[in-house]
């Protein structure tokens, strides 16, 4: 299974663009259907910065049982 995407809208927290793919197999021995939701995004680190789709994002620390992570 292979498909190309022409200029997909990127996912980010303010604009959670989501796509859905449905796949079906129908043969004499196998009949199955599955679906999956997904978004296109690019994430990387630049030194101490976290980048999402070419823009710096701020990660917020969370507290779990008194510890900060």
PDB file of N, CA, C and O in Angstrom:
ATOM      1  N   UNK A   1       0.852  -1.167   0.000  1.00  0.00           N
ATOM      2  CA  UNK A   1       0.000   0.000   0.000  1.00  0.00           C
ATOM      3  C   UNK A   1       0.898   1.230   0.000  1.00  0.00           C
ATOM      4  O   UNK A   1       1.776   1.362   0.853  1.00  0.00           O
ATOM      5  N   UNK A   2       0.686   2.108  -0.952  1.00  0.00           N
ATOM      6  CA  UNK A   2       1.500   3.309  -1.053  1.00  0.00           C
ATOM      7  C   UNK A   2       0.645   4.426  -1.618  1.00  0.00           C
ATOM      8  O   UNK A   2      -0.161   4.204  -2.517  1.00  0.00           O
ATOM      9  N   UNK A   3       0.813   5.639  -1.075  1.00  0.00           N
ATOM     10  CA  UNK A   3       0.039   6.778  -1.551  1.00  0.00           C
ATOM     11  C   UNK A   3       0.862   8.044  -1.393  1.00  0.00           C
ATOM     12  O   UNK A   3       1.662   8.165  -0.462  1.00  0.00           O
ATOM     13  N   UNK A   4       0.661   8.984  -2.273  1.00  0.00           N
ATOM     14  CA  UNK A   4       1.315  10.278  -2.171  1.00  0.00           C
ATOM     15  C   UNK A   4       0.334  11.312  -1.641  1.00  0.00           C
ATOM     16  O   UNK A   4      -0.869  11.159  -1.766  1.00  0.00           O
ATOM     17  N   UNK A   5       0.858  12.357  -1.010  1.00  0.00           N
ATOM     18  CA  UNK A   5       0.023  13.420  -0.474  1.00  0.00           C
ATOM     19  C   UNK A   5       0.481  14.740  -1.061  1.00  0.00           C
ATOM     20  O   UNK A   5       1.647  15.088  -0.972  1.00  0.00           O
ATOM     21  N   UNK A   6      -0.414  15.472  -1.636  1.00  0.00           N
ATOM     22  CA  UNK A   6      -0.108  16.771  -2.214  1.00  0.00           C
ATOM     23  C   UNK A   6      -0.424  17.856  -1.189  1.00  0.00           C
ATOM     24  O   UNK A   6      -1.584  18.083  -0.859  1.00  0.00           O
ATOM     25  N   UNK A   7       0.604  18.495  -0.617  1.00  0.00           N
ATOM     26  CA  UNK A   7       0.478  19.616   0.324  1.00  0.00           C
ATOM     27  C   UNK A   7      -0.523  19.337   1.446  1.00  0.00           C
ATOM     28  O   UNK A   7      -1.517  20.026   1.586  1.00  0.00           O
ATOM     29  N   UNK A   8      -0.252  18.329   2.277  1.00  0.00           N
ATOM     30  CA  UNK A   8      -1.176  18.069   3.388  1.00  0.00           C
ATOM     31  C   UNK A   8      -1.131  19.201   4.417  1.00  0.00           C
ATOM     32  O   UNK A   8      -0.109  19.862   4.586  1.00  0.00           O
ATOM     33  N   UNK A   9      -2.247  19.432   5.072  1.00  0.00           N
ATOM     34  CA  UNK A   9      -2.281  20.406   6.159  1.00  0.00           C
ATOM     35  C   UNK A   9      -1.584  19.770   7.353  1.00  0.00           C
ATOM     36  O   UNK A   9      -1.850  18.626   7.699  1.00  0.00           O
ATOM     37  N   UNK A  10      -0.674  20.521   7.975  1.00  0.00           N
ATOM     38  CA  UNK A  10       0.112  19.995   9.087  1.00  0.00           C
ATOM     39  C   UNK A  10      -0.670  20.044  10.391  1.00  0.00           C
ATOM     40  O   UNK A  10      -1.507  20.923  10.609  1.00  0.00           O
ATOM     41  N   UNK A  11      -0.374  19.080  11.265  1.00  0.00           N
ATOM     42  CA  UNK A  11      -0.979  19.015  12.583  1.00  0.00           C
ATOM     43  C   UNK A  11      -0.182  19.878  13.543  1.00  0.00           C
ATOM     44  O   UNK A  11       1.042  19.880  13.531  1.00  0.00           O
ATOM     45  N   UNK A  12      -0.860  20.651  14.393  1.00  0.00           N
ATOM     46  CA  UNK A  12      -0.240  21.319  15.536  1.00  0.00           C
ATOM     47  C   UNK A  12      -1.316  21.501  16.599  1.00  0.00           C
ATOM     48  O   UNK A  12      -2.491  21.286  16.329  1.00  0.00           O
ATOM     49  N   UNK A  13      -0.930  21.870  17.826  1.00  0.00           N
ATOM     50  CA  UNK A  13      -1.929  21.949  18.896  1.00  0.00           C
ATOM     51  C   UNK A  13      -3.075  22.926  18.620  1.00  0.00           C
ATOM     52  O   UNK A  13      -4.201  22.687  19.023  1.00  0.00           O
ATOM     53  N   UNK A  14      -2.797  24.033  17.924  1.00  0.00           N
ATOM     54  CA  UNK A  14      -3.851  25.006  17.621  1.00  0.00           C
ATOM     55  C   UNK A  14      -4.705  24.588  16.425  1.00  0.00           C
ATOM     56  O   UNK A  14      -5.846  25.006  16.300  1.00  0.00           O
ATOM     57  N   UNK A  15      -4.134  23.817  15.510  1.00  0.00           N
ATOM     58  CA  UNK A  15      -4.836  23.371  14.298  1.00  0.00           C
ATOM     59  C   UNK A  15      -4.589  21.869  14.125  1.00  0.00           C
ATOM     60  O   UNK A  15      -3.727  21.476  13.339  1.00  0.00           O
ATOM     61  N   UNK A  16      -5.332  21.055  14.864  1.00  0.00           N
ATOM     62  CA  UNK A  16      -5.087  19.599  14.809  1.00  0.00           C
ATOM     63  C   UNK A  16      -5.702  18.964  13.552  1.00  0.00           C
ATOM     64  O   UNK A  16      -6.712  18.272  13.613  1.00  0.00           O
ATOM     65  N   UNK A  17      -5.085  19.244  12.415  1.00  0.00           N
ATOM     66  CA  UNK A  17      -5.556  18.672  11.149  1.00  0.00           C
ATOM     67  C   UNK A  17      -5.324  17.165  11.181  1.00  0.00           C
ATOM     68  O   UNK A  17      -4.196  16.714  11.341  1.00  0.00           O
ATOM     69  N   UNK A  18      -6.397  16.426  11.044  1.00  0.00           N
ATOM     70  CA  UNK A  18      -6.335  14.972  11.147  1.00  0.00           C
ATOM     71  C   UNK A  18      -6.917  14.361   9.877  1.00  0.00           C
ATOM     72  O   UNK A  18      -7.938  14.815   9.356  1.00  0.00           O
ATOM     73  N   UNK A  19      -6.257  13.336   9.399  1.00  0.00           N
ATOM     74  CA  UNK A  19      -6.702  12.577   8.244  1.00  0.00           C
ATOM     75  C   UNK A  19      -7.091  11.178   8.704  1.00  0.00           C
ATOM     76  O   UNK A  19      -6.658  10.717   9.746  1.00  0.00           O
ATOM     77  N   UNK A  20      -7.901  10.518   7.915  1.00  0.00           N
ATOM     78  CA  UNK A  20      -8.309   9.159   8.251  1.00  0.00           C
ATOM     79  C   UNK A  20      -8.122   8.277   7.027  1.00  0.00           C
ATOM     80  O   UNK A  20      -8.470   8.664   5.915  1.00  0.00           O
ATOM     81  N   UNK A  21      -7.546   7.103   7.242  1.00  0.00           N
ATOM     82  CA  UNK A  21      -7.373   6.140   6.161  1.00  0.00           C
ATOM     83  C   UNK A  21      -8.190   4.893   6.514  1.00  0.00           C
ATOM     84  O   UNK A  21      -8.217   4.467   7.663  1.00  0.00           O
ATOM     85  N   UNK A  22      -8.888   4.385   5.527  1.00  0.00           N
ATOM     86  CA  UNK A  22      -9.646   3.143   5.667  1.00  0.00           C
ATOM     87  C   UNK A  22      -9.050   2.120   4.710  1.00  0.00           C
ATOM     88  O   UNK A  22      -8.834   2.427   3.532  1.00  0.00           O
ATOM     89  N   UNK A  23      -8.767   0.934   5.219  1.00  0.00           N
ATOM     90  CA  UNK A  23      -8.185  -0.128   4.400  1.00  0.00           C
ATOM     91  C   UNK A  23      -9.061  -1.362   4.531  1.00  0.00           C
ATOM     92  O   UNK A  23      -9.431  -1.753   5.642  1.00  0.00           O
ATOM     93  N   UNK A  24      -9.383  -1.958   3.396  1.00  0.00           N
ATOM     94  CA  UNK A  24     -10.186  -3.187   3.392  1.00  0.00           C
ATOM     95  C   UNK A  24      -9.486  -4.263   2.584  1.00  0.00           C
ATOM     96  O   UNK A  24      -8.897  -3.980   1.539  1.00  0.00           O
ATOM     97  N   UNK A  25      -9.546  -5.481   3.085  1.00  0.00           N
ATOM     98  CA  UNK A  25      -9.044  -6.649   2.372  1.00  0.00           C
ATOM     99  C   UNK A  25     -10.227  -7.587   2.196  1.00  0.00           C
ATOM    100  O   UNK A  25     -10.912  -7.915   3.156  1.00  0.00           O
ATOM    101  N   UNK A  26     -10.463  -7.953   0.966  1.00  0.00           N
ATOM    102  CA  UNK A  26     -11.584  -8.851   0.675  1.00  0.00           C
ATOM    103  C   UNK A  26     -11.101  -9.898  -0.319  1.00  0.00           C
ATOM    104  O   UNK A  26     -11.006  -9.644  -1.514  1.00  0.00           O
ATOM    105  N   UNK A  27     -10.763 -11.058   0.203  1.00  0.00           N
ATOM    106  CA  UNK A  27     -10.303 -12.166  -0.633  1.00  0.00           C
ATOM    107  C   UNK A  27     -11.034 -13.426  -0.177  1.00  0.00           C
ATOM    108  O   UNK A  27     -11.707 -13.411   0.852  1.00  0.00           O
ATOM    109  N   UNK A  28     -10.905 -14.503  -0.906  1.00  0.00           N
ATOM    110  CA  UNK A  28     -11.588 -15.734  -0.487  1.00  0.00           C
ATOM    111  C   UNK A  28     -11.190 -16.212   0.912  1.00  0.00           C
ATOM    112  O   UNK A  28     -12.006 -16.767   1.640  1.00  0.00           O
ATOM    113  N   UNK A  29      -9.959 -15.950   1.314  1.00  0.00           N
ATOM    114  CA  UNK A  29      -9.512 -16.449   2.616  1.00  0.00           C
ATOM    115  C   UNK A  29      -9.490 -15.390   3.721  1.00  0.00           C
ATOM    116  O   UNK A  29      -9.443 -15.727   4.902  1.00  0.00           O
ATOM    117  N   UNK A  30      -9.519 -14.095   3.357  1.00  0.00           N
ATOM    118  CA  UNK A  30      -9.420 -13.027   4.354  1.00  0.00           C
ATOM    119  C   UNK A  30     -10.417 -11.925   4.032  1.00  0.00           C
ATOM    120  O   UNK A  30     -10.505 -11.473   2.894  1.00  0.00           O
ATOM    121  N   UNK A  31     -11.149 -11.513   5.059  1.00  0.00           N
ATOM    122  CA  UNK A  31     -12.013 -10.341   4.950  1.00  0.00           C
ATOM    123  C   UNK A  31     -11.762  -9.506   6.194  1.00  0.00           C
ATOM    124  O   UNK A  31     -11.985  -9.948   7.307  1.00  0.00           O
ATOM    125  N   UNK A  32     -11.250  -8.292   5.997  1.00  0.00           N
ATOM    126  CA  UNK A  32     -10.915  -7.449   7.132  1.00  0.00           C
ATOM    127  C   UNK A  32     -10.988  -5.988   6.722  1.00  0.00           C
ATOM    128  O   UNK A  32     -10.744  -5.633   5.561  1.00  0.00           O
ATOM    129  N   UNK A  33     -11.319  -5.135   7.684  1.00  0.00           N
ATOM    130  CA  UNK A  33     -11.351  -3.695   7.482  1.00  0.00           C
ATOM    131  C   UNK A  33     -10.712  -3.037   8.687  1.00  0.00           C
ATOM    132  O   UNK A  33     -10.921  -3.463   9.820  1.00  0.00           O
ATOM    133  N   UNK A  34      -9.928  -2.002   8.438  1.00  0.00           N
ATOM    134  CA  UNK A  34      -9.282  -1.267   9.515  1.00  0.00           C
ATOM    135  C   UNK A  34      -9.240   0.204   9.152  1.00  0.00           C
ATOM    136  O   UNK A  34      -9.186   0.562   7.971  1.00  0.00           O
ATOM    137  N   UNK A  35      -9.275   1.055  10.162  1.00  0.00           N
ATOM    138  CA  UNK A  35      -9.142   2.490   9.923  1.00  0.00           C
ATOM    139  C   UNK A  35      -8.182   3.078  10.947  1.00  0.00           C
ATOM    140  O   UNK A  35      -7.990   2.529  12.035  1.00  0.00           O
ATOM    141  N   UNK A  36      -7.566   4.190  10.574  1.00  0.00           N
ATOM    142  CA  UNK A  36      -6.572   4.831  11.439  1.00  0.00           C
ATOM    143  C   UNK A  36      -6.608   6.335  11.182  1.00  0.00           C
ATOM    144  O   UNK A  36      -6.648   6.776  10.036  1.00  0.00           O
ATOM    145  N   UNK A  37      -6.607   7.125  12.253  1.00  0.00           N
ATOM    146  CA  UNK A  37      -6.518   8.578  12.142  1.00  0.00           C
ATOM    147  C   UNK A  37      -5.073   8.991  12.376  1.00  0.00           C
ATOM    148  O   UNK A  37      -4.388   8.412  13.217  1.00  0.00           O
ATOM    149  N   UNK A  38      -4.627  10.015  11.650  1.00  0.00           N
ATOM    150  CA  UNK A  38      -3.237  10.456  11.777  1.00  0.00           C
ATOM    151  C   UNK A  38      -3.101  11.902  11.331  1.00  0.00           C
ATOM    152  O   UNK A  38      -4.004  12.454  10.695  1.00  0.00           O
ATOM    153  N   UNK A  39      -1.987  12.517  11.699  1.00  0.00           N
ATOM    154  CA  UNK A  39      -1.685  13.878  11.279  1.00  0.00           C
ATOM    155  C   UNK A  39      -0.256  13.954  10.771  1.00  0.00           C
ATOM    156  O   UNK A  39       0.601  13.168  11.169  1.00  0.00           O
ATOM    157  N   UNK A  40      -0.008  14.892   9.884  1.00  0.00           N
ATOM    158  CA  UNK A  40       1.338  15.133   9.370  1.00  0.00           C
ATOM    159  C   UNK A  40       2.005  16.203  10.235  1.00  0.00           C
ATOM    160  O   UNK A  40       1.426  17.253  10.480  1.00  0.00           O
ATOM    161  N   UNK A  41       3.220  15.926  10.690  1.00  0.00           N
ATOM    162  CA  UNK A  41       3.975  16.898  11.465  1.00  0.00           C
ATOM    163  C   UNK A  41       5.451  16.536  11.394  1.00  0.00           C
ATOM    164  O   UNK A  41       5.817  15.406  11.129  1.00  0.00           O
ATOM    165  N   UNK A  42       6.277  17.522  11.675  1.00  0.00           N
ATOM    166  CA  UNK A  42       7.717  17.309  11.708  1.00  0.00           C
ATOM    167  C   UNK A  42       8.227  17.877  13.024  1.00  0.00           C
ATOM    168  O   UNK A  42       7.983  19.041  13.347  1.00  0.00           O
ATOM    169  N   UNK A  43       8.890  17.052  13.815  1.00  0.00           N
ATOM    170  CA  UNK A  43       9.395  17.455  15.136  1.00  0.00           C
ATOM    171  C   UNK A  43      10.890  17.175  15.198  1.00  0.00           C
ATOM    172  O   UNK A  43      11.338  16.114  14.785  1.00  0.00           O
ATOM    173  N   UNK A  44      11.661  18.145  15.724  1.00  0.00           N
ATOM    174  CA  UNK A  44      13.090  17.933  15.923  1.00  0.00           C
ATOM    175  C   UNK A  44      13.584  18.879  17.016  1.00  0.00           C
ATOM    176  O   UNK A  44      12.871  19.787  17.427  1.00  0.00           O
ATOM    177  N   UNK A  45      14.789  18.623  17.497  1.00  0.00           N
ATOM    178  CA  UNK A  45      15.394  19.516  18.481  1.00  0.00           C
ATOM    179  C   UNK A  45      16.511  20.303  17.807  1.00  0.00           C
ATOM    180  O   UNK A  45      17.211  19.809  16.936  1.00  0.00           O
ATOM    181  N   UNK A  46      16.644  21.541  18.248  1.00  0.00           N
ATOM    182  CA  UNK A  46      17.694  22.432  17.767  1.00  0.00           C
ATOM    183  C   UNK A  46      18.380  22.993  19.008  1.00  0.00           C
ATOM    184  O   UNK A  46      17.927  23.987  19.561  1.00  0.00           O
ATOM    185  N   UNK A  47      19.399  22.281  19.477  1.00  0.00           N
ATOM    186  CA  UNK A  47      20.007  22.642  20.760  1.00  0.00           C
ATOM    187  C   UNK A  47      19.009  22.344  21.867  1.00  0.00           C
ATOM    188  O   UNK A  47      18.532  21.236  22.005  1.00  0.00           O
ATOM    189  N   UNK A  48      18.631  23.378  22.631  1.00  0.00           N
ATOM    190  CA  UNK A  48      17.644  23.204  23.700  1.00  0.00           C
ATOM    191  C   UNK A  48      16.228  23.520  23.234  1.00  0.00           C
ATOM    192  O   UNK A  48      15.284  23.459  24.018  1.00  0.00           O
ATOM    193  N   UNK A  49      16.059  23.871  21.986  1.00  0.00           N
ATOM    194  CA  UNK A  49      14.738  24.209  21.455  1.00  0.00           C
ATOM    195  C   UNK A  49      14.076  22.964  20.872  1.00  0.00           C
ATOM    196  O   UNK A  49      14.731  22.132  20.255  1.00  0.00           O
ATOM    197  N   UNK A  50      12.764  22.872  21.050  1.00  0.00           N
ATOM    198  CA  UNK A  50      11.974  21.828  20.402  1.00  0.00           C
ATOM    199  C   UNK A  50      11.197  22.507  19.280  1.00  0.00           C
ATOM    200  O   UNK A  50      10.491  23.503  19.512  1.00  0.00           O
ATOM    201  N   UNK A  51      11.334  21.984  18.086  1.00  0.00           N
ATOM    202  CA  UNK A  51      10.702  22.581  16.912  1.00  0.00           C
ATOM    203  C   UNK A  51       9.558  21.690  16.428  1.00  0.00           C
ATOM    204  O   UNK A  51       9.693  20.466  16.390  1.00  0.00           O
ATOM    205  N   UNK A  52       8.438  22.302  16.083  1.00  0.00           N
ATOM    206  CA  UNK A  52       7.288  21.604  15.513  1.00  0.00           C
ATOM    207  C   UNK A  52       6.910  22.312  14.222  1.00  0.00           C
ATOM    208  O   UNK A  52       6.540  23.490  14.246  1.00  0.00           O
ATOM    209  N   UNK A  53       7.049  21.622  13.113  1.00  0.00           N
ATOM    210  CA  UNK A  53       6.730  22.183  11.794  1.00  0.00           C
ATOM    211  C   UNK A  53       7.472  23.494  11.537  1.00  0.00           C
ATOM    212  O   UNK A  53       6.926  24.432  10.970  1.00  0.00           O
ATOM    213  N   UNK A  54       8.720  23.587  11.997  1.00  0.00           N
ATOM    214  CA  UNK A  54       9.540  24.762  11.735  1.00  0.00           C
ATOM    215  C   UNK A  54       9.374  25.892  12.727  1.00  0.00           C
ATOM    216  O   UNK A  54       9.994  26.937  12.579  1.00  0.00           O
ATOM    217  N   UNK A  55       8.526  25.712  13.770  1.00  0.00           N
ATOM    218  CA  UNK A  55       8.319  26.751  14.772  1.00  0.00           C
ATOM    219  C   UNK A  55       8.696  26.211  16.143  1.00  0.00           C
ATOM    220  O   UNK A  55       8.402  25.063  16.470  1.00  0.00           O
ATOM    221  N   UNK A  56       9.330  27.073  16.958  1.00  0.00           N
ATOM    222  CA  UNK A  56       9.693  26.655  18.309  1.00  0.00           C
ATOM    223  C   UNK A  56       8.446  26.509  19.163  1.00  0.00           C
ATOM    224  O   UNK A  56       7.521  27.336  19.093  1.00  0.00           O
ATOM    225  N   UNK A  57       8.398  25.430  19.946  1.00  0.00           N
ATOM    226  CA  UNK A  57       7.287  25.240  20.872  1.00  0.00           C
ATOM    227  C   UNK A  57       7.842  25.162  22.292  1.00  0.00           C
ATOM    228  O   UNK A  57       8.989  24.772  22.505  1.00  0.00           O
ATOM    229  N   UNK A  58       7.032  25.569  23.241  1.00  0.00           N
ATOM    230  CA  UNK A  58       7.418  25.509  24.653  1.00  0.00           C
ATOM    231  C   UNK A  58       6.745  24.297  25.270  1.00  0.00           C
ATOM    232  O   UNK A  58       5.533  24.130  25.163  1.00  0.00           O
ATOM    233  N   UNK A  59       7.544  23.444  25.894  1.00  0.00           N
ATOM    234  CA  UNK A  59       6.996  22.306  26.609  1.00  0.00           C
ATOM    235  C   UNK A  59       6.800  22.702  28.063  1.00  0.00           C
ATOM    236  O   UNK A  59       7.663  23.343  28.661  1.00  0.00           O
ATOM    237  N   UNK A  60       5.657  22.341  28.604  1.00  0.00           N
ATOM    238  CA  UNK A  60       5.361  22.666  29.995  1.00  0.00           C
ATOM    239  C   UNK A  60       5.676  21.474  30.881  1.00  0.00           C
ATOM    240  O   UNK A  60       5.288  20.359  30.565  1.00  0.00           O
ATOM    241  N   UNK A  61       6.353  21.715  32.001  1.00  0.00           N
ATOM    242  CA  UNK A  61       6.618  20.589  32.911  1.00  0.00           C
ATOM    243  C   UNK A  61       5.322  20.127  33.569  1.00  0.00           C
ATOM    244  O   UNK A  61       4.388  20.917  33.743  1.00  0.00           O
ATOM    245  N   UNK A  62       5.263  18.860  33.893  1.00  0.00           N
ATOM    246  CA  UNK A  62       4.108  18.320  34.591  1.00  0.00           C
ATOM    247  C   UNK A  62       4.550  17.719  35.913  1.00  0.00           C
ATOM    248  O   UNK A  62       5.687  17.292  36.057  1.00  0.00           O
ATOM    249  N   UNK A  63       3.652  17.719  36.862  1.00  0.00           N
ATOM    250  CA  UNK A  63       3.944  17.156  38.171  1.00  0.00           C
ATOM    251  C   UNK A  63       3.209  15.834  38.309  1.00  0.00           C
ATOM    252  O   UNK A  63       1.988  15.780  38.158  1.00  0.00           O
ATOM    253  N   UNK A  64       3.966  14.777  38.583  1.00  0.00           N
ATOM    254  CA  UNK A  64       3.378  13.458  38.807  1.00  0.00           C
ATOM    255  C   UNK A  64       3.793  13.002  40.195  1.00  0.00           C
ATOM    256  O   UNK A  64       4.978  12.811  40.463  1.00  0.00           O
ATOM    257  N   UNK A  65       2.826  12.895  41.102  1.00  0.00           N
ATOM    258  CA  UNK A  65       3.069  12.451  42.480  1.00  0.00           C
ATOM    259  C   UNK A  65       4.197  13.237  43.136  1.00  0.00           C
ATOM    260  O   UNK A  65       5.123  12.680  43.723  1.00  0.00           O
ATOM    261  N   UNK A  66       4.139  14.553  42.985  1.00  0.00           N
ATOM    262  CA  UNK A  66       5.091  15.422  43.676  1.00  0.00           C
ATOM    263  C   UNK A  66       6.397  15.687  42.954  1.00  0.00           C
ATOM    264  O   UNK A  66       7.115  16.602  43.301  1.00  0.00           O
ATOM    265  N   UNK A  67       6.727  14.919  41.935  1.00  0.00           N
ATOM    266  CA  UNK A  67       7.948  15.152  41.167  1.00  0.00           C
ATOM    267  C   UNK A  67       7.648  15.953  39.918  1.00  0.00           C
ATOM    268  O   UNK A  67       6.551  15.931  39.406  1.00  0.00           O
ATOM    269  N   UNK A  68       8.607  16.707  39.442  1.00  0.00           N
ATOM    270  CA  UNK A  68       8.431  17.475  38.210  1.00  0.00           C
ATOM    271  C   UNK A  68       9.230  16.801  37.107  1.00  0.00           C
ATOM    272  O   UNK A  68      10.397  16.495  37.280  1.00  0.00           O
ATOM    273  N   UNK A  69       8.597  16.571  35.967  1.00  0.00           N
ATOM    274  CA  UNK A  69       9.222  15.880  34.846  1.00  0.00           C
ATOM    275  C   UNK A  69       9.251  16.768  33.638  1.00  0.00           C
ATOM    276  O   UNK A  69       8.421  17.569  33.418  1.00  0.00           O
TER     277      UNK A  69
END
